[in-house]
Coordinates of C-alpha atoms in Angstrom, one line a residue:
X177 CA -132.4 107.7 53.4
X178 CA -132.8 105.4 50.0
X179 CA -134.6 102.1 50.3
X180 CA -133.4 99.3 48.2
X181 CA -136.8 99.7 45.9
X182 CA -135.4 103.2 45.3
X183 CA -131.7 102.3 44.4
X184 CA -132.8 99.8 41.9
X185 CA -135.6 101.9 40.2
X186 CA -133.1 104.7 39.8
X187 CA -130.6 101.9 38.4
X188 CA -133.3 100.8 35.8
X189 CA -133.6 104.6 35.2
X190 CA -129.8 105.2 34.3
X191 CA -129.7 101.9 32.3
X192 CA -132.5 103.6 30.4
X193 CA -130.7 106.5 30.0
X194 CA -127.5 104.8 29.1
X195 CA -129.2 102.8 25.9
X196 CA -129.2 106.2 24.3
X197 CA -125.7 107.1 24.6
X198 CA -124.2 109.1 21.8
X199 CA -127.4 109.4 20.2
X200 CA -128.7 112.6 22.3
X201 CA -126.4 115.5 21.4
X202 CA -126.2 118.2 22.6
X203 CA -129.5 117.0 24.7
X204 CA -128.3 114.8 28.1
X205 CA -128.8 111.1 28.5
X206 CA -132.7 110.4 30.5
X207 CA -134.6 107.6 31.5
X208 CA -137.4 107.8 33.5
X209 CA -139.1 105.1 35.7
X210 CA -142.9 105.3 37.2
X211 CA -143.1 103.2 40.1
X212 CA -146.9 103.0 41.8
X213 CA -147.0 100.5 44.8
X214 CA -144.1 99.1 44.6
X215 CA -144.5 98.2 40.8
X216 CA -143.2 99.7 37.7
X217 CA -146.0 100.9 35.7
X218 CA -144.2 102.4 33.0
X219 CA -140.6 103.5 31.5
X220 CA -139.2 105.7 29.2
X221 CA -135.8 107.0 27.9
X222 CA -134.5 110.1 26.2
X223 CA -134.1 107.8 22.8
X224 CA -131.9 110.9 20.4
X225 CA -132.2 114.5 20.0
X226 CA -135.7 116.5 18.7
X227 CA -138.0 113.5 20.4
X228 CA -140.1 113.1 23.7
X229 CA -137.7 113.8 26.7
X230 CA -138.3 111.1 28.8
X231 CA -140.6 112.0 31.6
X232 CA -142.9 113.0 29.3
X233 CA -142.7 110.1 27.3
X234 CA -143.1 107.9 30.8
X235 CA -145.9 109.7 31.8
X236 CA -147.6 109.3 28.5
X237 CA -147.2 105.4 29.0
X238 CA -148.5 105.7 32.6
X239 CA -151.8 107.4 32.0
X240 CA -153.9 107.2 35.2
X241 CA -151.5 105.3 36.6
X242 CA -149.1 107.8 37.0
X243 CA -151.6 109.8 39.8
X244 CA -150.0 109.2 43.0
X245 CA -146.8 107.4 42.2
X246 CA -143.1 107.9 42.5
X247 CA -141.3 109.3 39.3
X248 CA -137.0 108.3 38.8
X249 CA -134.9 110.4 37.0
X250 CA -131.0 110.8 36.5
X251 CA -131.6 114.1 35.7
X252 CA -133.6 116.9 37.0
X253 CA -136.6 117.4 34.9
X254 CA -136.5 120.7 32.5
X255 CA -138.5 123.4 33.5
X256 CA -138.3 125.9 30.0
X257 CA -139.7 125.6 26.8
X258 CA -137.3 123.3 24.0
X259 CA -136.4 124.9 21.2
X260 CA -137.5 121.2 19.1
X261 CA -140.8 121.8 20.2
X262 CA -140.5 119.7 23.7
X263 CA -142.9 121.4 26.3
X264 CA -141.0 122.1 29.9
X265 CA -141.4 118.7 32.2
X266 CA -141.8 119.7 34.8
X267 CA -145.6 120.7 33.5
X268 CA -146.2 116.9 32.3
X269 CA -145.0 115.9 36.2
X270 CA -147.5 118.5 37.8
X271 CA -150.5 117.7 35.6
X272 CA -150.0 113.7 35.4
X273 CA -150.6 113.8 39.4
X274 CA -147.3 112.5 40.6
X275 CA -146.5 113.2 44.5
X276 CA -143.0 112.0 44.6
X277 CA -139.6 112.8 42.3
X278 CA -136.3 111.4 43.3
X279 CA -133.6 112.7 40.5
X280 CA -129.8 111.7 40.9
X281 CA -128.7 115.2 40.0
X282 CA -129.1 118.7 39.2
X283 CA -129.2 119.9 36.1
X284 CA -125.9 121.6 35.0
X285 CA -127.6 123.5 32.3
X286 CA -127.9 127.1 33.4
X287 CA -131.8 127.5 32.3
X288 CA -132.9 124.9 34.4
X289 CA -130.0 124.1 37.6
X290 CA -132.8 123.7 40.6
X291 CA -135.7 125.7 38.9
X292 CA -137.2 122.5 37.6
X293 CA -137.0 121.3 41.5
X294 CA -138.0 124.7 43.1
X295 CA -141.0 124.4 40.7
X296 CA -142.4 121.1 41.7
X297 CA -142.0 121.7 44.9
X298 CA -143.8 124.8 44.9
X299 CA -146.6 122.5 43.6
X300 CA -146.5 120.0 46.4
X301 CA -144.6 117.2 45.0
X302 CA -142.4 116.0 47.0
X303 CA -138.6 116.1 45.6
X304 CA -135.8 114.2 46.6
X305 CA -132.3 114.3 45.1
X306 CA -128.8 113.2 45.2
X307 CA -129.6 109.3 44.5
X308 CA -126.5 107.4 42.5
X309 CA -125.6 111.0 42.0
X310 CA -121.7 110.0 41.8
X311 CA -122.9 107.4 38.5
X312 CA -125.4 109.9 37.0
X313 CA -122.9 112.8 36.7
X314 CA -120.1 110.4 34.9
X315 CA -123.0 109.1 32.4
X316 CA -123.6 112.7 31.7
X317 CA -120.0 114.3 31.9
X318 CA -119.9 114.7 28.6
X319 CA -123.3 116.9 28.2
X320 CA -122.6 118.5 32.0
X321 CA -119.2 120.1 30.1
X322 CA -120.5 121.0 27.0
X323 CA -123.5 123.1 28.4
X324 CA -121.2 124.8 30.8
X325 CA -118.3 125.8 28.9
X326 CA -119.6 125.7 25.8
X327 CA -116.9 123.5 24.6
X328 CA -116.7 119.5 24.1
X329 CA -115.4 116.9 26.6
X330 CA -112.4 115.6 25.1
X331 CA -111.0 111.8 25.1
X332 CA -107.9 110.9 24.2
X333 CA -107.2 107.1 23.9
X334 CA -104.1 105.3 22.6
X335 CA -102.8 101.6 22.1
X336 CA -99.2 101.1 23.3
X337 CA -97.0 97.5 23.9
X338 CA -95.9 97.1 27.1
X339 CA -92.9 98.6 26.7
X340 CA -94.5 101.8 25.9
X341 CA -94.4 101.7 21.8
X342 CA -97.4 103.0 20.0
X343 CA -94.9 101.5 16.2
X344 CA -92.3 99.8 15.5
X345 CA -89.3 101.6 14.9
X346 CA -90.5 101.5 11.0
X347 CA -93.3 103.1 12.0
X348 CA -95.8 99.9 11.2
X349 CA -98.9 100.3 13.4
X350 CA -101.3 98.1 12.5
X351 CA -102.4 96.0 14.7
X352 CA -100.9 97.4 18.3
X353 CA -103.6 95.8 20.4
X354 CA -105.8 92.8 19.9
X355 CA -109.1 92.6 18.7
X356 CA -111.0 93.3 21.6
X357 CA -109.3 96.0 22.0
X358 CA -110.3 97.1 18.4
X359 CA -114.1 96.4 18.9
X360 CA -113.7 98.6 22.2
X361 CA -112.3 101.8 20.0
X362 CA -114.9 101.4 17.2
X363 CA -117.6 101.4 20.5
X364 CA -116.1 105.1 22.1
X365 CA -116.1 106.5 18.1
X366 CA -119.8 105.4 18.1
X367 CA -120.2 106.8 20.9
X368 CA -118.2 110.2 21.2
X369 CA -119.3 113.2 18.0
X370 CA -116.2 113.3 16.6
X371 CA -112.8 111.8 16.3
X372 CA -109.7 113.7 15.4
X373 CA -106.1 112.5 14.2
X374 CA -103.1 114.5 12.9
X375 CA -101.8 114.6 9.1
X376 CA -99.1 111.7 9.4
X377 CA -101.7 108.9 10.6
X378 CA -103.3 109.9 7.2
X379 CA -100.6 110.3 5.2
X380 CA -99.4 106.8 6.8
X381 CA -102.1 104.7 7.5
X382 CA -105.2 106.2 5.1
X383 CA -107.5 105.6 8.0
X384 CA -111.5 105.9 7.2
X385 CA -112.5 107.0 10.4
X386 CA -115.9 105.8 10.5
X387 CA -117.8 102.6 12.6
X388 CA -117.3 99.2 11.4
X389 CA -117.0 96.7 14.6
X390 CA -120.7 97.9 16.3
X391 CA -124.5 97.7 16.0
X392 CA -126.5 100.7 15.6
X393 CA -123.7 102.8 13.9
X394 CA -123.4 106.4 14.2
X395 CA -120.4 107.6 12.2
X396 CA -118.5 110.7 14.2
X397 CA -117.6 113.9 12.4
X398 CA -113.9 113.3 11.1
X399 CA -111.5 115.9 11.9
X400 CA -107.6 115.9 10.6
X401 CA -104.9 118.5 12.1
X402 CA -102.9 119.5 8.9
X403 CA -101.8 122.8 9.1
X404 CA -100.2 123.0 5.4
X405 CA -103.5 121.3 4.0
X406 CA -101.5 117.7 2.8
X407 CA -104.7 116.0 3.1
X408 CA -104.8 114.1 -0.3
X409 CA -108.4 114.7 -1.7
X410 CA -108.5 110.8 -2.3
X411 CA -107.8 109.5 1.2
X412 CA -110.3 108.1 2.9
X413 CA -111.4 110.5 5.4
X414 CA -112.6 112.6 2.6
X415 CA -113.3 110.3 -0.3
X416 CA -115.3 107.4 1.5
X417 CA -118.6 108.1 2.6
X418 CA -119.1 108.0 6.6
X419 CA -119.8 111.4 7.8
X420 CA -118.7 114.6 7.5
X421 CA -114.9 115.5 7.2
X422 CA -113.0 118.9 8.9
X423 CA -109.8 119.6 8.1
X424 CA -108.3 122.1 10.1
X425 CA -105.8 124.0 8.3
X426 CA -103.0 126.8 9.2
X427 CA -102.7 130.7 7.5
X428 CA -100.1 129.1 5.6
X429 CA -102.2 126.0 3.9
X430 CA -101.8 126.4 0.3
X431 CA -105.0 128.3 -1.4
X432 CA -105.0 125.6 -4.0
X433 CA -104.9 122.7 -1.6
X434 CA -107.7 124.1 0.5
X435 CA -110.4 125.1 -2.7
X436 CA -109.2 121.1 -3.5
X437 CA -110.4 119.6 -0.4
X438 CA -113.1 122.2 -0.1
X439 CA -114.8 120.9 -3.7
X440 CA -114.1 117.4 -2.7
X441 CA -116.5 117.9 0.0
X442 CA -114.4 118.2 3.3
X443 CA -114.8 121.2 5.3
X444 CA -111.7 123.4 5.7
X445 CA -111.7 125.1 9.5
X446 CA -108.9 127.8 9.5
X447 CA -107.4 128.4 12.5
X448 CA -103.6 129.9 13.5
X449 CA -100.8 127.3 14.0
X450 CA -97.9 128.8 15.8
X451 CA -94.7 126.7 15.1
X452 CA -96.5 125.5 12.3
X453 CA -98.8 123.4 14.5
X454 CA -102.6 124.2 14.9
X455 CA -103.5 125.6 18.2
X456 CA -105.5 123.2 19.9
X457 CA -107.3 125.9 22.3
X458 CA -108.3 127.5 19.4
X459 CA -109.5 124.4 17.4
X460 CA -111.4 123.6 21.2
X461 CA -113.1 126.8 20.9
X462 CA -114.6 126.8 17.7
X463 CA -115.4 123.1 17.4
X464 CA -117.5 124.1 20.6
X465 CA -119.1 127.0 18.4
X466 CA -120.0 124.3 16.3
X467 CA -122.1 122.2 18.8
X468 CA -119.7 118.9 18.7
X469 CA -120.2 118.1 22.6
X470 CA -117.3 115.4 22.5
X471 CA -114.1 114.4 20.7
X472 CA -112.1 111.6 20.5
X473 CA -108.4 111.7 19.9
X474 CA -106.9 109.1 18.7
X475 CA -104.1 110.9 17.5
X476 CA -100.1 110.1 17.8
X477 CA -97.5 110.9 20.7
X478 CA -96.9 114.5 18.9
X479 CA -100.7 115.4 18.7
X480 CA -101.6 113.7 22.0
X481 CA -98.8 115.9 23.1
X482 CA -100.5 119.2 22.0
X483 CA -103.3 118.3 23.6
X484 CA -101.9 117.6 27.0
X485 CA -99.8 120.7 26.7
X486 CA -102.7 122.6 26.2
X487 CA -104.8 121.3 28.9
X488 CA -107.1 120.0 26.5
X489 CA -108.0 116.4 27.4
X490 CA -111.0 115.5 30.3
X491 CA -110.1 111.3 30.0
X492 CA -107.9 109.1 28.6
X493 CA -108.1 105.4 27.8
X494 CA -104.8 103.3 27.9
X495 CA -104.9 100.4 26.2
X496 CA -101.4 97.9 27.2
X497 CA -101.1 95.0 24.5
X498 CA -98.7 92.2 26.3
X499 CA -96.2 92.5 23.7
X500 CA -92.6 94.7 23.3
X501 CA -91.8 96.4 20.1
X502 CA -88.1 98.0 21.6
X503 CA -86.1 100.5 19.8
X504 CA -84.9 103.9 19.9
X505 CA -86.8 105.3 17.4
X506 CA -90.0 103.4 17.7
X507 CA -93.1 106.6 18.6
X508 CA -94.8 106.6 22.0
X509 CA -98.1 107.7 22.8
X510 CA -97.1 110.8 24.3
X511 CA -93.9 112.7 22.1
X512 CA -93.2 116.3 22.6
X513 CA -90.8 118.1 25.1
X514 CA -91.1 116.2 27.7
X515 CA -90.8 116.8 31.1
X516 CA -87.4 117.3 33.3
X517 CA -88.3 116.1 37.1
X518 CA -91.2 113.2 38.1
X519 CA -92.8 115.6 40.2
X520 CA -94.3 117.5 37.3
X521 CA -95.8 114.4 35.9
X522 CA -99.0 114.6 34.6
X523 CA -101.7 112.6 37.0
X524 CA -104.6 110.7 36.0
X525 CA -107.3 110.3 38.8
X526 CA -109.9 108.1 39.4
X527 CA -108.0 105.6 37.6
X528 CA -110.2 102.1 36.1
X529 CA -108.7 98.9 35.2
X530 CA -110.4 96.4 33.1
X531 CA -109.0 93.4 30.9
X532 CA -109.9 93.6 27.1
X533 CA -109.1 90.2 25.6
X534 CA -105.2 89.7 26.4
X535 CA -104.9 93.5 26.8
X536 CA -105.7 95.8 29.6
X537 CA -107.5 99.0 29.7
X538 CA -106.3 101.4 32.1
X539 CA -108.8 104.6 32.0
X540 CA -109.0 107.8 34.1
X541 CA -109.6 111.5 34.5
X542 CA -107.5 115.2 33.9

């Protein structure tokens, strides 16, 4: 059914799309490719949220040109009016003269899902989809989740030895994996909204959060578990600038300690914490309220564990340094109970492999 031209037009489209990544929430990742006999006349790519999607912004490019070609898309083209003032595409695709559309998926949002196909269709152009569809729906898993459950794909990712040992048995941390491996992490938080760790990594380590080891940096929205509001108003996460800080604290956080970090600036998000630990489906829920599409966790075993338990995590990345820490006591990526047989092992499928430096990567999906 595809032709070779096809494949690799639709590849320069996702490669468009992809140059955007992290900058479009909540809006998906688009690029869009005119193609008129055989040539490309004009590109263009969904560059961050509030500006020209990018058929519109292709089209623009194309002028004349565009009467008569082929248009590529990841993504079905939107057929309602944008909130930011961005007219429905599907109008720029029927006025600009285009006869052909091939798109690599459906839109997943509810307000569009076919009607943006059913409509050009309707107007004669001929529409064609399911091209690379397996690659466009992983470069937009993370908006395809948000906009259908209202709550944000979640990405837990952890550095362990080979022996399984996230610290030593002193619980020394620093540095687990090499530096590849450290450039890699500082690429998912510039890429993800916002990245979340428990109370002891900042009561231990003082971590800043932010993004140090990338170009074009995009800081995520920090976000500490700490359910009896320990968070020292001079750590980093909430002294140093580099975005905005939650702190997520339990009905039993200490009024004093919360109007503290409240007037230093963080934001205090109370939520219940049976057990004394926050409820993670409950922390899901309303940091979905609050339009953060993604999270990284790059939390310890205990808060990895909460997550897990809960049925909170969509991917995980592994990272295995070559080297063995040993001991007893020494903390593993993933604490908690535990379970009692290997048959109630938690899977992950579609597993990747990868080397990073002297480490490997092992990722996969929930």
């Amino acid at each position: 059914m595809w032709t070779e031209d096809d494949i690799r037009f639709m590849r320069e489209a996702h490669d468009l799309a992809k140059s955007a990544e992290g900058r479009t929430t909540p809006d998906p990742m688009v690029g869009a490719v005119v193609v008129r006999q055989g040539r490309i006349v004009s590109m263009g790519y969904h560059g961050e949220v509030a500006t020209p999607h990018a058929e519109a912004w292709a089209i623009q490019k194309a002028g004349s040109e565009a009467r008569g070609a082929t248009l590529y898309l990841n993504l079905e083209p939107c057929c309602f009016f944008a909130k930011r003032n961005n007219p429905p595409c599907t109008e720029a695709i029927i006025n600009s003269g285009i006869r052909r559309v091939v798109a690599s998926m459906k839109d997943p949002n509810p307000l569009v899902n076919g009607r943006g196909i059913a409509k050009l269709k309707r107007h004669g152009i001929k529409v064609e989809v399911g091209l690379l569809e397996k690659e466009a729906r992983r470069l937009n898993e993370v908006f395809a989740k948000h906009i259908t459950t209202k709550k944000p794909f979640i990405v837990m990712k952890t550095a362990m030895t080979i022996d399984g040992k996230i610290a030593t048995r002193t619980g020394a941390s620093r540095w687990v994996a090499g530096p590849e491996s450290l450039r890699f992490a500082h690429h998912l938080r510039n890429t993800y909204d916002a990245i979340l760790v428990g109370i002891n990594n900042v009561l231990v380590d003082n971590p800043q959060l932010n993004v140090r080891l990338v170009k074009k940096v995009k800081n995520p929205i920090r976000i500490v578990l700490d359910a009896f509001a320990r968070t020292p108003v001079r750590s980093k996460v909430v002294s140093h600038p580099g975005g905005k800080t939650i702190i997520a604290v339990g009905p039993k956080a200490p009024a004093n300690r919360v109007k503290a970090l409240e007037k230093a600036g963080a934001e205090v998000l109370k939520l219940p914490a049976p057990k004394g630990l926050i409820d993670i489906k409950a922390l899901v829920k309303e940091l979905g309220k609050k339009k953060i599409t993604s999270l990284l966790v790059e939390g310890g075993g205990e808060v990895n564990a909460s997550f897990l338990k809960a049925k909170e995590v969509d991917k995980a990345y592994f990272i295995i340094a070559p080297k063995i820490f040993g001991g007893r006591e020494a903390k593993t990526p993933v604490e908690g109970e535990g379970i009692n047989l290997p048959r109630q092992a938690v899977w992950l499928k579609q597993v990747h492999q990868e080397k990073l430096g002297e480490d490997i990567l092992v990722s996969g999906y929930f």
